[in-house]
Amino acid sequence: MAAIIGEARRSLVHVHNGGRGSAAGTIWHGDGLVLTNAHAVDGRRLAVSLANGQRLPARLLALDHANDIAALSV
């Protein structure tokens, strides 16, 4: 069980939206696709902090306000 939790924890990220707050996100694919909440990223400068502390710039790929989901690329 601890191994599963450790694996899941590494996929969690912290999404920064240019000083107006932050949100949690999940690495969805190894090529840099991150999913997070749409209300937290709309129209703002974005960065993502990984579990290891590394901070990366992020680009908005898709936004769905009706389902409150956003896709980012890091």
PDB file of C-alpha atoms in Angstrom, residues 21-70:
ATOM      1  CA  GLY A  21      -3.646  31.859  -5.992  1.00  0.00           C
ATOM      2  CA  SER A  22      -2.858  28.260  -6.706  1.00  0.00           C
ATOM      3  CA  ALA A  23      -4.418  24.866  -7.274  1.00  0.00           C
ATOM      4  CA  ALA A  24      -3.565  21.199  -7.195  1.00  0.00           C
ATOM      5  CA  GLY A  25      -3.032  19.275 -10.385  1.00  0.00           C
ATOM      6  CA  THR A  26      -2.117  15.819 -11.621  1.00  0.00           C
ATOM      7  CA  ILE A  27       0.474  14.736 -14.157  1.00  0.00           C
ATOM      8  CA  TRP A  28      -1.726  12.879 -16.600  1.00  0.00           C
ATOM      9  CA  HIS A  29       0.915  11.837 -19.127  1.00  0.00           C
ATOM     10  CA  GLY A  30       4.693  11.599 -19.087  1.00  0.00           C
ATOM     11  CA  ASP A  31       5.066  14.020 -21.991  1.00  0.00           C
ATOM     12  CA  GLY A  32       4.127  16.938 -19.707  1.00  0.00           C
ATOM     13  CA  LEU A  33       0.322  16.933 -19.717  1.00  0.00           C
ATOM     14  CA  VAL A  34      -1.118  18.226 -16.431  1.00  0.00           C
ATOM     15  CA  LEU A  35      -4.817  18.373 -15.499  1.00  0.00           C
ATOM     16  CA  THR A  36      -6.161  20.922 -13.011  1.00  0.00           C
ATOM     17  CA  ASN A  37      -9.229  23.105 -12.332  1.00  0.00           C
ATOM     18  CA  ALA A  38     -10.276  25.609 -15.002  1.00  0.00           C
ATOM     19  CA  HIS A  39     -11.256  28.293 -12.486  1.00  0.00           C
ATOM     20  CA  ALA A  40      -7.679  28.363 -11.174  1.00  0.00           C
ATOM     21  CA  VAL A  41      -5.855  28.970 -14.465  1.00  0.00           C
ATOM     22  CA  ASP A  42      -8.040  30.988 -16.821  1.00  0.00           C
ATOM     23  CA  GLY A  43      -6.038  33.787 -18.467  1.00  0.00           C
ATOM     24  CA  ARG A  44      -3.117  33.858 -16.046  1.00  0.00           C
ATOM     25  CA  ARG A  45       0.638  33.307 -16.194  1.00  0.00           C
ATOM     26  CA  LEU A  46       1.156  29.693 -15.173  1.00  0.00           C
ATOM     27  CA  ALA A  47       3.834  27.571 -13.542  1.00  0.00           C
ATOM     28  CA  VAL A  48       3.830  24.102 -12.039  1.00  0.00           C
ATOM     29  CA  SER A  49       5.825  22.857  -9.034  1.00  0.00           C
ATOM     30  CA  LEU A  50       6.620  19.158  -9.126  1.00  0.00           C
ATOM     31  CA  ALA A  51       6.821  16.869  -6.101  1.00  0.00           C
ATOM     32  CA  ASN A  52      10.640  17.156  -6.172  1.00  0.00           C
ATOM     33  CA  GLY A  53      10.396  20.957  -5.818  1.00  0.00           C
ATOM     34  CA  GLN A  54      11.274  21.786  -9.426  1.00  0.00           C
ATOM     35  CA  ARG A  55       9.205  24.680 -10.825  1.00  0.00           C
ATOM     36  CA  LEU A  56       8.386  24.710 -14.550  1.00  0.00           C
ATOM     37  CA  PRO A  57       6.578  27.203 -16.771  1.00  0.00           C
ATOM     38  CA  ALA A  58       3.242  25.909 -18.026  1.00  0.00           C
ATOM     39  CA  ARG A  59       1.118  26.660 -21.079  1.00  0.00           C
ATOM     40  CA  LEU A  60      -2.661  26.365 -21.226  1.00  0.00           C
ATOM     41  CA  LEU A  61      -3.729  23.778 -23.824  1.00  0.00           C
ATOM     42  CA  ALA A  62      -7.465  23.443 -23.214  1.00  0.00           C
ATOM     43  CA  LEU A  63     -10.109  24.851 -20.915  1.00  0.00           C
ATOM     44  CA  ASP A  64     -13.616  23.569 -20.136  1.00  0.00           C
ATOM     45  CA  HIS A  65     -15.498  25.841 -17.730  1.00  0.00           C
ATOM     46  CA  ALA A  66     -18.621  23.666 -17.739  1.00  0.00           C
ATOM     47  CA  ASN A  67     -16.650  20.767 -16.253  1.00  0.00           C
ATOM     48  CA  ASP A  68     -14.096  22.966 -14.443  1.00  0.00           C
ATOM     49  CA  ILE A  69     -11.099  21.224 -16.008  1.00  0.00           C
ATOM     50  CA  ALA A  70      -7.988  22.546 -17.720  1.00  0.00           C
TER      51      ALA A  70
END
